[in-house]
CSV table of C-alpha atoms in Angstrom, one decimal:
chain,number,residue,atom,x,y,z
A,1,UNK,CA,18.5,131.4,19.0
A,2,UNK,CA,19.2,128.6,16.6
A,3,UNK,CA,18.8,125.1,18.0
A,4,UNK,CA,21.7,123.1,18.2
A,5,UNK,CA,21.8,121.0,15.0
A,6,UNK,CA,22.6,117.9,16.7
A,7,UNK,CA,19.6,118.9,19.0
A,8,UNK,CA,17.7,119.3,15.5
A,9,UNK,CA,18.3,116.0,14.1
A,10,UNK,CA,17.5,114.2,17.4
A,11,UNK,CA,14.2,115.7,17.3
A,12,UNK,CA,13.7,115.6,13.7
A,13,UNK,CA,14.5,111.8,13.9
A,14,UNK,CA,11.6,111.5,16.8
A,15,UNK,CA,8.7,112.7,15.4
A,16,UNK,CA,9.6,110.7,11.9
A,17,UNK,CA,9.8,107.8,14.4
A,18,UNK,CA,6.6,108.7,15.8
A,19,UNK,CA,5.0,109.4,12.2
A,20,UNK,CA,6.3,105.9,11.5
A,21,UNK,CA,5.2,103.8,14.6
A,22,UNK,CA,2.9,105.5,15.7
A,23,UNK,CA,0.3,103.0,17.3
A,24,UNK,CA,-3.4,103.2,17.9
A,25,UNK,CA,-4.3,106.0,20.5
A,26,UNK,CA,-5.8,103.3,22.6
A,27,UNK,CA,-2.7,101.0,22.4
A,28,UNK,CA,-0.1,101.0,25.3
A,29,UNK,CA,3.4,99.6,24.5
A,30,UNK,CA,4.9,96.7,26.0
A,31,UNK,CA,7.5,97.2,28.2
A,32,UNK,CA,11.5,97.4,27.1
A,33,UNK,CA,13.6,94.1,28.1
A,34,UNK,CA,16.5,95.2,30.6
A,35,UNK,CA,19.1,96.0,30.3
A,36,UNK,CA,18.6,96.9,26.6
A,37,UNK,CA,22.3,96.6,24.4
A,38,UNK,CA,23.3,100.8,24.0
A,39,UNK,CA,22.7,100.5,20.6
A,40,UNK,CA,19.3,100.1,21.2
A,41,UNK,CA,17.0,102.6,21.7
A,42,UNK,CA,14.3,102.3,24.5
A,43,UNK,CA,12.3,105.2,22.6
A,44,UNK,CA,11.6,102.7,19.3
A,45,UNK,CA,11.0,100.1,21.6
A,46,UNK,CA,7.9,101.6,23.1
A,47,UNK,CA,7.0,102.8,19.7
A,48,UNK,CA,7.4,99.5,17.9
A,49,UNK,CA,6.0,96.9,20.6
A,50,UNK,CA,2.6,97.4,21.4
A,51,UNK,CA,1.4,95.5,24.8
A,52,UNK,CA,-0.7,92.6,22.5
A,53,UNK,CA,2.8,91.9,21.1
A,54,UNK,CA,4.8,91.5,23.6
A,55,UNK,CA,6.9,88.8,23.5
A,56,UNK,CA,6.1,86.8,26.4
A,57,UNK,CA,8.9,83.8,27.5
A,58,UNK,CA,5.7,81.5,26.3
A,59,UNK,CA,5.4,83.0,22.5
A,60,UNK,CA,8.8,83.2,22.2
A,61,UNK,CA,9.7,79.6,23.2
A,62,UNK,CA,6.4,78.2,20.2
A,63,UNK,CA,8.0,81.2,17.8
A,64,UNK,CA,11.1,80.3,18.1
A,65,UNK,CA,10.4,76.4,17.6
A,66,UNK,CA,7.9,77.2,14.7
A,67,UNK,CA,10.4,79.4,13.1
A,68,UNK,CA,12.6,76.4,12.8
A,69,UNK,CA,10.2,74.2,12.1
A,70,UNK,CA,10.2,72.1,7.9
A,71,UNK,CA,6.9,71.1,8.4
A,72,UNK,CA,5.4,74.4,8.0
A,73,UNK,CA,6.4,73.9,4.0
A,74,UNK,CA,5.3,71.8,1.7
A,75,UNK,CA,7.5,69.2,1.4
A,76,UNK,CA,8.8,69.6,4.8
A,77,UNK,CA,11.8,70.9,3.4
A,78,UNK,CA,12.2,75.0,4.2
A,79,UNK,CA,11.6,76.3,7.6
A,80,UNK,CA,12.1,80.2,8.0
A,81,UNK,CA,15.5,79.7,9.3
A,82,UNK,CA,16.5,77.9,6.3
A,83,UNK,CA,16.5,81.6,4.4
A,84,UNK,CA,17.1,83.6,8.3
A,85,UNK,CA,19.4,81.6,9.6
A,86,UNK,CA,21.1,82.9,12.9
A,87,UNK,CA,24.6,81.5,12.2
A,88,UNK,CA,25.3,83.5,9.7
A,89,UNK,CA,23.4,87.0,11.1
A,90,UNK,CA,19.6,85.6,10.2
A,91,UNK,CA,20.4,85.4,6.4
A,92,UNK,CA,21.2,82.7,4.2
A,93,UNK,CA,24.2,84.6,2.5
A,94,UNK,CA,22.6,84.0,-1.0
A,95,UNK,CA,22.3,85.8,-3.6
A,96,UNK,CA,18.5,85.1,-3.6
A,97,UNK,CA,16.4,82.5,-0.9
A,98,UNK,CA,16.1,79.1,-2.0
A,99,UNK,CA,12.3,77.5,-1.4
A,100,UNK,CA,10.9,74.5,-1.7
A,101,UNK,CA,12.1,72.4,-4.3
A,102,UNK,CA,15.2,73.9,-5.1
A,103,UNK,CA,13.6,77.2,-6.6
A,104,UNK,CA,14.9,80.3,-6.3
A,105,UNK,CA,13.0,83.9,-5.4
A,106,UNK,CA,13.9,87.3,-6.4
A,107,UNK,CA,14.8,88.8,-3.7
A,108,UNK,CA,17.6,89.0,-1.6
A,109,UNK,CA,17.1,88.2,2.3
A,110,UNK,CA,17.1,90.7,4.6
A,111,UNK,CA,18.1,90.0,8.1
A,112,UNK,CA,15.7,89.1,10.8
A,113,UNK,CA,18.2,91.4,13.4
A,114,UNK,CA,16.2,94.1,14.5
A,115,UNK,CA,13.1,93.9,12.0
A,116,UNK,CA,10.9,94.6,15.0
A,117,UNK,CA,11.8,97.9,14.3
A,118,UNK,CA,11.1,98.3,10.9
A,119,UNK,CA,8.5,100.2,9.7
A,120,UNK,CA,7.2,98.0,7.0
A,121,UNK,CA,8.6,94.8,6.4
A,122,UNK,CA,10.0,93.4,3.0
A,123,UNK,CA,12.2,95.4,0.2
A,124,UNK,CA,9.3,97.2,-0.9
A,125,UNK,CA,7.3,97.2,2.7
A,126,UNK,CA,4.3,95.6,1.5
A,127,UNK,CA,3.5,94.0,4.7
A,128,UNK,CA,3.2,96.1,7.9
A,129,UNK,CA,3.6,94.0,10.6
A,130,UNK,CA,6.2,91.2,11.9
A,131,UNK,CA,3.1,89.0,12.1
A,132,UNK,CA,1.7,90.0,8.5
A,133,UNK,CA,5.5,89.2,7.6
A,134,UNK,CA,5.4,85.6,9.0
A,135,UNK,CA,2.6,84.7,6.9
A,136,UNK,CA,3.3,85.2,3.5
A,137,UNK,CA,6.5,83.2,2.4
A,138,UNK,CA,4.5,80.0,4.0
A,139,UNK,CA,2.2,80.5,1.3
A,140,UNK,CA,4.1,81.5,-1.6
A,141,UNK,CA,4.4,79.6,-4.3
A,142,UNK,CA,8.5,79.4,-4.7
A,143,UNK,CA,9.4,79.5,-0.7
A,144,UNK,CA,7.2,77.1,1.5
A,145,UNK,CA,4.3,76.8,-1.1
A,146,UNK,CA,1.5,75.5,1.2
A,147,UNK,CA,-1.9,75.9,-0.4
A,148,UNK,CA,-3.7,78.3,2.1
A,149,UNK,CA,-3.6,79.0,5.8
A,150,UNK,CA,-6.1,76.5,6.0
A,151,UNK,CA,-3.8,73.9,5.3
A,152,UNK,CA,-1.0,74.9,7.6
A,153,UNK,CA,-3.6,74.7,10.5
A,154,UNK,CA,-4.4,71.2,9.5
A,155,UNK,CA,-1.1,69.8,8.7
A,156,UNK,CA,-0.3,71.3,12.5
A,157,UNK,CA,-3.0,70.1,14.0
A,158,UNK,CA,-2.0,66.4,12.9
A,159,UNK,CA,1.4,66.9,15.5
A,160,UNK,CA,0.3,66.8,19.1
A,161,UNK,CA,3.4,68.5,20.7
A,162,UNK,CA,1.6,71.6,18.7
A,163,UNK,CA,-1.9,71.1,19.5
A,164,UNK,CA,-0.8,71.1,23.3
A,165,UNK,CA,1.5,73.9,23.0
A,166,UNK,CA,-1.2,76.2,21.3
A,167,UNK,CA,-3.5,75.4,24.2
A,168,UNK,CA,-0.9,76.3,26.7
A,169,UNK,CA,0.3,79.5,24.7
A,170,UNK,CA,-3.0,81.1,23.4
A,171,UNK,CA,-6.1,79.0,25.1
A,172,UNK,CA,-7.5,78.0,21.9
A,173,UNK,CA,-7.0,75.5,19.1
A,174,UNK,CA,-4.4,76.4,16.5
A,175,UNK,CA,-5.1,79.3,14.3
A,176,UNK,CA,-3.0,81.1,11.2
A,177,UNK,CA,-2.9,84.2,13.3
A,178,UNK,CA,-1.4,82.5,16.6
A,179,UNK,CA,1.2,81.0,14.7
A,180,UNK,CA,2.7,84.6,12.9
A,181,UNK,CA,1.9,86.0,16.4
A,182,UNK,CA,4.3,83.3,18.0
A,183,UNK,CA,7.0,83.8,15.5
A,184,UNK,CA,6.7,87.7,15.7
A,185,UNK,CA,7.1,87.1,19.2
A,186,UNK,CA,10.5,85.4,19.0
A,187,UNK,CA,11.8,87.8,16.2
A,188,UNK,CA,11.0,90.3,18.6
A,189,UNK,CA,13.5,89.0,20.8
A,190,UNK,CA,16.2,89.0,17.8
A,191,UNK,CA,17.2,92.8,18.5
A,192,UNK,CA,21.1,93.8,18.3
A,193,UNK,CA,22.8,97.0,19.3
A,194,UNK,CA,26.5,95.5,20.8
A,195,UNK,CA,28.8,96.6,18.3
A,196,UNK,CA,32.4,98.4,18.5
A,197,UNK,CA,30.9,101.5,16.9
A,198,UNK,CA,28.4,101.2,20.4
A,199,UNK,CA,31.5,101.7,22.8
A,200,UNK,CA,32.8,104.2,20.5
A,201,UNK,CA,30.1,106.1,20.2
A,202,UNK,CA,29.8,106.0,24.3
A,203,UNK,CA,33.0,107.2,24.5
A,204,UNK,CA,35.8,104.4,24.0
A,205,UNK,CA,37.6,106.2,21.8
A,206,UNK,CA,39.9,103.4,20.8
A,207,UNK,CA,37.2,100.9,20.5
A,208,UNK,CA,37.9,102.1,16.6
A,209,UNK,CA,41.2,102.1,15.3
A,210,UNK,CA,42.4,105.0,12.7
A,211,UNK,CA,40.9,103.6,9.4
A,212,UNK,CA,37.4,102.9,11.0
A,213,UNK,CA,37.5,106.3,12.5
A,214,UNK,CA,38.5,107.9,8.9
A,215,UNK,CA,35.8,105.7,7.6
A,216,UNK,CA,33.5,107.3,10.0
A,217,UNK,CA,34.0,110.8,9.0
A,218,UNK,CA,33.8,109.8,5.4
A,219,UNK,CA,30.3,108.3,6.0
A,220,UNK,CA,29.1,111.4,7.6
A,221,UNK,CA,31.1,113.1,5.0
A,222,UNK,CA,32.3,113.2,1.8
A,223,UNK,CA,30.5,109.6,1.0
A,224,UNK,CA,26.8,111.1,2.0
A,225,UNK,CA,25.9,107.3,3.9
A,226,UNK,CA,24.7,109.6,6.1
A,227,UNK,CA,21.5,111.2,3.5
A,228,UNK,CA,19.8,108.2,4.1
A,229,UNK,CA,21.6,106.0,6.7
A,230,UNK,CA,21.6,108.3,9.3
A,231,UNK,CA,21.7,106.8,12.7
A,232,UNK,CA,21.0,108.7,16.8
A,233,UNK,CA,20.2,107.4,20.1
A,234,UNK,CA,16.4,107.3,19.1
A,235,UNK,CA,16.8,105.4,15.6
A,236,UNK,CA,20.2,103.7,15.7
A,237,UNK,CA,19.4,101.3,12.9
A,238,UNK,CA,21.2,103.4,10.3
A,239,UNK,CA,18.3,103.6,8.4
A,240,UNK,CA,15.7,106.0,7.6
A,241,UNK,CA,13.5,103.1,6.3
A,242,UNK,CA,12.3,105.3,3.3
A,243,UNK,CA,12.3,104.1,-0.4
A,244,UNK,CA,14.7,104.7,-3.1
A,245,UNK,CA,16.1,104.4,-6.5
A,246,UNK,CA,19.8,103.7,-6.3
A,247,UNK,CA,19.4,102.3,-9.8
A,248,UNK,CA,20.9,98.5,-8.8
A,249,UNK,CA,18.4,97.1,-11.3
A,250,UNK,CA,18.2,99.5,-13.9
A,251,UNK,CA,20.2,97.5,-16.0
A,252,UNK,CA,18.1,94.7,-16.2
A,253,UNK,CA,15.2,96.0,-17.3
A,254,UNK,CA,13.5,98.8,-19.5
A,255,UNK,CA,11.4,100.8,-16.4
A,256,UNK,CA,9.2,103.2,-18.4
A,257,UNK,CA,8.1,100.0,-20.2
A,258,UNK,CA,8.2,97.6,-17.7
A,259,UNK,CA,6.2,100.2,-14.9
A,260,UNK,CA,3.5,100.7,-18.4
A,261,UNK,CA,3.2,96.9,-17.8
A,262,UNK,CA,3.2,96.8,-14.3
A,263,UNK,CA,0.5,99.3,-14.1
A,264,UNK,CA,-2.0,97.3,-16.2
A,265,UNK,CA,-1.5,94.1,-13.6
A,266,UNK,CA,-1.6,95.3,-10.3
A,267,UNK,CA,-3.7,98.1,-10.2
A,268,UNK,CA,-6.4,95.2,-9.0
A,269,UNK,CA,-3.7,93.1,-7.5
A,270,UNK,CA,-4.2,91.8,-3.7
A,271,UNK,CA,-1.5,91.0,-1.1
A,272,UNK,CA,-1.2,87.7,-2.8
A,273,UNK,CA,-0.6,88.8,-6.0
A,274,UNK,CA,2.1,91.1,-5.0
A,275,UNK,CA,3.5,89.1,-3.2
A,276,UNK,CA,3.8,86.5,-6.2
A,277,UNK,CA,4.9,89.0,-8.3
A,278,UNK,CA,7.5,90.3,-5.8
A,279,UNK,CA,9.1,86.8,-5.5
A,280,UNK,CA,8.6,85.1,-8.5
A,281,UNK,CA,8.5,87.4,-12.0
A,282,UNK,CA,10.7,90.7,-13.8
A,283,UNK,CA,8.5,93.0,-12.0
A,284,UNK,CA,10.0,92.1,-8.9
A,285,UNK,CA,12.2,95.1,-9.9
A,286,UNK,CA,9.9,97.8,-9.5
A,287,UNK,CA,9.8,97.4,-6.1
A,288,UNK,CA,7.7,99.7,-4.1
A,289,UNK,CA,5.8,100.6,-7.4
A,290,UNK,CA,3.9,97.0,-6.9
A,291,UNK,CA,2.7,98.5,-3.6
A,292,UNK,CA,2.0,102.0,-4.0
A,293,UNK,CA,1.3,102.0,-8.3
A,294,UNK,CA,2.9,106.2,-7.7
A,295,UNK,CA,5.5,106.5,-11.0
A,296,UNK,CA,7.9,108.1,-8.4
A,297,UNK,CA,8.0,104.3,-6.7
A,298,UNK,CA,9.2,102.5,-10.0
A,299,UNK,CA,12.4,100.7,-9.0
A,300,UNK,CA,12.8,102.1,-5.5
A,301,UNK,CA,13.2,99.2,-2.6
A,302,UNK,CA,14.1,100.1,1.4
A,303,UNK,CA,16.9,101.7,2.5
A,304,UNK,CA,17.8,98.6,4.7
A,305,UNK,CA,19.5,98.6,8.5
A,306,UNK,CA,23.6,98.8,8.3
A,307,UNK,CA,23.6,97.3,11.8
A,308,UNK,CA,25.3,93.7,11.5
A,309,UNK,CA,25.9,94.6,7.6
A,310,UNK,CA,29.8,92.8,7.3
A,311,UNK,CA,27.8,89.6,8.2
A,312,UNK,CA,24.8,90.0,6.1
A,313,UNK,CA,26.0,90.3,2.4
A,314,UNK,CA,25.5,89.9,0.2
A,315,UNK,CA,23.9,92.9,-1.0
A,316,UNK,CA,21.0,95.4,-2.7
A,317,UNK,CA,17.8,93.7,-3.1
A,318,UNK,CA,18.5,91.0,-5.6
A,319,UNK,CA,21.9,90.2,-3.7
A,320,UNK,CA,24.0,91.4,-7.0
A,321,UNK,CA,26.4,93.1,-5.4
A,322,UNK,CA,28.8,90.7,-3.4
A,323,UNK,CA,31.1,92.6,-1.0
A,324,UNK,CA,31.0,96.3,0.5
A,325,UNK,CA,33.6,97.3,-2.1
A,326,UNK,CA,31.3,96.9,-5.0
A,327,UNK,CA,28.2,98.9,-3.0
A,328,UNK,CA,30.9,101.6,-2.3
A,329,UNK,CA,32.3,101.1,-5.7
A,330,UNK,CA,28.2,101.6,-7.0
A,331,UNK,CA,27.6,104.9,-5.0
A,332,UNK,CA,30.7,106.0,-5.8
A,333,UNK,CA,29.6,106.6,-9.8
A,334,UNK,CA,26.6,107.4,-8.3
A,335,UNK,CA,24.9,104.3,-8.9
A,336,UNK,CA,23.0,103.8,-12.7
A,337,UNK,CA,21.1,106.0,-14.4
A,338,UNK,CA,17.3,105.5,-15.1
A,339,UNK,CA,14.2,107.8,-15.3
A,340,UNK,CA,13.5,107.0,-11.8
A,341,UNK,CA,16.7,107.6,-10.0
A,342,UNK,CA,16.5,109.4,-6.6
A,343,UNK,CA,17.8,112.4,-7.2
A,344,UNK,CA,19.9,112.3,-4.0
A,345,UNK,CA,21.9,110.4,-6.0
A,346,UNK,CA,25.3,111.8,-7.6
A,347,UNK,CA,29.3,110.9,-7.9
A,348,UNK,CA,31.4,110.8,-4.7
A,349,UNK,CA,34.7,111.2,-5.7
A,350,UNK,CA,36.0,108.7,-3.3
A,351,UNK,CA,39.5,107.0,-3.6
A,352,UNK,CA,41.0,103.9,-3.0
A,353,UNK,CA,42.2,104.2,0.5
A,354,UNK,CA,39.0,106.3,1.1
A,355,UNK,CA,37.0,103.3,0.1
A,356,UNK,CA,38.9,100.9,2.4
A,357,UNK,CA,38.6,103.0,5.4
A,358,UNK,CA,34.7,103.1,4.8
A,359,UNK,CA,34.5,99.6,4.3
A,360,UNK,CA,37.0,99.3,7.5
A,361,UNK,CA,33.7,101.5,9.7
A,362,UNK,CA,31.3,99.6,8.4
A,363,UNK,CA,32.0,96.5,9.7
A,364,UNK,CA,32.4,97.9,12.9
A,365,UNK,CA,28.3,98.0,12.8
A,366,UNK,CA,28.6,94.1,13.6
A,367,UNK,CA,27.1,92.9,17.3
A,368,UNK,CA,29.9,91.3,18.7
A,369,UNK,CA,28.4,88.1,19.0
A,370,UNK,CA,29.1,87.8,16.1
A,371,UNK,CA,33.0,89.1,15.9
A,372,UNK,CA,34.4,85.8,14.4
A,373,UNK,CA,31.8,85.6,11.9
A,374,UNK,CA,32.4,89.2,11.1
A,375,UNK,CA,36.1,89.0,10.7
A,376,UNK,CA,35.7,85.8,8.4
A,377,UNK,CA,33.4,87.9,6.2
A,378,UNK,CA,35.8,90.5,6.1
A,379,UNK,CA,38.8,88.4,5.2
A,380,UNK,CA,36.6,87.1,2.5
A,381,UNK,CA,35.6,89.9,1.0
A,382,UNK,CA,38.5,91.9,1.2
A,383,UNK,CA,40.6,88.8,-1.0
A,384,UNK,CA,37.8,89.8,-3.7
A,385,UNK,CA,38.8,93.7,-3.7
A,386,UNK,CA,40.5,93.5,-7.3
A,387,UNK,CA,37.6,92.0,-8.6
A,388,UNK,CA,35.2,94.2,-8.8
A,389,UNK,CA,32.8,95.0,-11.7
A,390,UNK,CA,31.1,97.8,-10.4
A,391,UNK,CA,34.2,100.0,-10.3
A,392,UNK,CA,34.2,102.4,-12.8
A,393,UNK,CA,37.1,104.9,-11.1
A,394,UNK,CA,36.9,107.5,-14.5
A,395,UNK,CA,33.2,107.8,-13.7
A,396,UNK,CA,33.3,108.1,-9.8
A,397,UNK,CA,36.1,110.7,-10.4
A,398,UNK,CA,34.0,112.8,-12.9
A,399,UNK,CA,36.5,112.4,-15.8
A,400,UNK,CA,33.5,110.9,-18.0
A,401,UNK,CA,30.0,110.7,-17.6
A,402,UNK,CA,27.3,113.6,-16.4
A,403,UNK,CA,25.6,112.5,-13.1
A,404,UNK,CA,26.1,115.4,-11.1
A,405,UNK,CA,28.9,116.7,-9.2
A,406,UNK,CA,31.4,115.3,-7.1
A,407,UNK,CA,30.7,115.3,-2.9
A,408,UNK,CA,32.5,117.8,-1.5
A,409,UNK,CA,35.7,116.7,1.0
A,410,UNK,CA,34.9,115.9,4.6
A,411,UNK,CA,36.0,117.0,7.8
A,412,UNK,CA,38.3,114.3,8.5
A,413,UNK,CA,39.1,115.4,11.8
A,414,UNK,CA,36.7,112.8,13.7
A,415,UNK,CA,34.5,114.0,15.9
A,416,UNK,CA,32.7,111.7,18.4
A,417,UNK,CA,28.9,112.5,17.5
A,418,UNK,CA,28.6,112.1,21.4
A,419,UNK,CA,30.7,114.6,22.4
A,420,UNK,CA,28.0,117.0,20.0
A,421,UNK,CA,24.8,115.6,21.4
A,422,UNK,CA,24.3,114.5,18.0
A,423,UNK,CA,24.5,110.3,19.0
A,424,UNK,CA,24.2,109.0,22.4
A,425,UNK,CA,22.5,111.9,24.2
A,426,UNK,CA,19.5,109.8,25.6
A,427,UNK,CA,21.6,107.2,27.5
A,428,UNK,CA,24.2,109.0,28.5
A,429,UNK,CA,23.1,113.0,29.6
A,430,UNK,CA,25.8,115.6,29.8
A,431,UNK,CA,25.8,116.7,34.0
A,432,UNK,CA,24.1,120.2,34.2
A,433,UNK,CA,26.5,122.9,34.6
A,434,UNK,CA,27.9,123.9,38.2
A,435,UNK,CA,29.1,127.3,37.0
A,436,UNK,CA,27.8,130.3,38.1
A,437,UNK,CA,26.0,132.3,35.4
């Protein structure tokens, strides 16, 4: 008997969750908060807490303070909110982060909304852990540029309201690893899953209006979101946190040559170094190459979350792309072609109205907490829609250009993935049958 499909991709979806959380054997997991939002899954929870991490009300309250907190820069100028800022979703709606002394990164920054669940952190994942994450834009050069870990410990240890709250927290003097363990603590707490797609997809139909709903069908459909932004009731992060060539930067730089380069200077590079080059030189655009060194990396970054993504633009890793329009408008030609493209990678086809009604869903993905942010964003963007650089409609229509063929046409007749165990089968179970075989 074939197995459902929805069935399938639930199952599919766990054990790649499990491949890519999987904790220690030894290492229990920290209990779920209740009641969890229902776009959050209690399933990645477990897999993505462990029980040393839990984020006690004691971490969270230091976190939270030292994730505020100037003083952890150099010139007391940048704290990690500066570039994550929670007014406007935990990013700093830049282009690129602005550090200390008003210089400017490479990289776009992602939001802080439900990074606990991420499997590696960064664009190009090079540091595994929340914690691992706190530490290195305190010491980089172009963000908070202090001088070593040592130094941070000092310069903390010189304010008493820390020394006393690291005694009270941990039950030891101030370390480098208590304080990214206290702010990994209160990003832990920074999880979202409250959006109108979340009472959709639990069966308020009209929580989405015709366009989303379109827009929703499209994404499964004829736009392909859904070959690498897939989202269930086990991973709802639209996400499946892999790596890819989309070719955003391939017009910036020659890869064969640069990756040649690249090569020669990381293959003995540390976490410092790539992290330096990451932030602060051209081979920022390869991307996961820097990590890995494989030729199949060159130029591929994260496929990052589409939860909350109306109020975290804008977009791609170097934040080139300004509204959704323009990332619909770069899929839609099937983004740029280099010798590293991902080969999932082709022309969609999609029209005008097809691409409003997909922008329309997607900023249905927004928590809503953040609903007047979200429609302000929205207005914004959508009063840029004629300007628009990326469009290139005789390309996306496969009337010039050879980058494969065009998507085929969905289904528009939307389908709520719940009704087809395919989204929302773990929280809400269909009632066994009462026939009578």
């Amino acid at each position: 008997m074939r197995t459902p499909w929805g069935v399938a991709l639930s199952l599919a979806v766990l054990l790649w969750v499990h491949e890519s959380h999987a904790a220690p054997e030894a290492q229990r997991s920290a209990p779920p908060p209740s009641p969890l939002p229902p776009g959050v899954s209690a399933v990645l929870w477990k897999l993505s807490v462990p029980e040393s991490a839990a984020p006690t009300p004691e971490r969270v309250a230091l976190g939270e303070k030292l994730y505020n907190e100037k003083r952890l820069s150099l010139d007391d100028s940048v704290s990690c909110a500066t570039c994550h800022d929670p007014a406007k979703g935990f990013t700093d709606h830049l282009p690129v982060s602005a550090g200390v002394k008003g210089q400017f990164g490479m990289r776009n920054s992602p939001t802080v909304l439900n990074a606990l669940f991420n499997a590696s952190q960064f664009w190009d994942g090079r540091a595994a852990s929340l914690e691992d994450q706190a530490k290195l834009p305190i010491l980089n050069p172009v963000e908070m540029a202090m001088p070593s870990p040592e130094a941070v410990v000092a310069k903390l240890k010189g304010i008493p309201e820390y020394v006393t709250a690291f005694q009270q927290v941990f039950k030891r003097d101030i370390t480098y690893d208590d304080l990214a363990a206290a702010i990994a603590a209160f990003e832990r707490t920074q999880f979202s899953g409250s959006a109108r797609f979340d009472r959709f997809i639990h069966g308020e139909t009209k929580a989405l209006n015709e366009s989303e709903r379109r827009g929703w069908a499209l994404f499964n459909g004829k736009a392909r979101c859904n070959s690498c932004h897939a989202g269930n009731a086990v991973s709802p992060l639209f996400s499946d946190q892999k790596f890819h060539n989309i070719g955003v930067s391939a017009h910036k730089q020659d890869f064969p040559q640069l990756a040649r380069e690249g090569l020669k200077i990381v293959r003995l590079g540390d976490e410092k170094q790539i992290d330096e080059l990451a932030l602060q030189t051209r081979f920022s655009e390869l991307g996961r190459f820097l990590v890995t060194k494989q030729e199949n990396d060159v130029g591929a970054f994260k496929t990052p979350t589409l939860r909350n993504v109306g109020i975290t633009g804008p977009y791609m890793h170097d934040g080139t792309l300004a509204t959704m329009w323009d990332v619909i408008d770069h899929y839609n030609k099937g983004g740029v072609a280099n010798p590293f493209l991902d080969g999932g990678m082709q022309r969609l086809g999609l029209t005008e109205p097809e691409i409003d009604d997909l922008v329309a869903f997607l900023f249905t993905l927004t928590d809503e907490r953040f609903t007047r942010l979200n429609g302000q964003e929205l207005a914004k963007q959508r009063a840029r829609k004629n300007k628009r650089p990326e469009r290139d409609t005789a390309v996306a229509m496969g009337k010039k250009g050879n980058l494969g063929d065009l998507a085929p046409n969905p289904d528009l007749a939307v389908k709520n993935p719940a009704d087809i165990g395919a989204y929302g089968t773990e929280t809400l179970p269909k009632p066994a049958s009462t026939k009578q075989p």
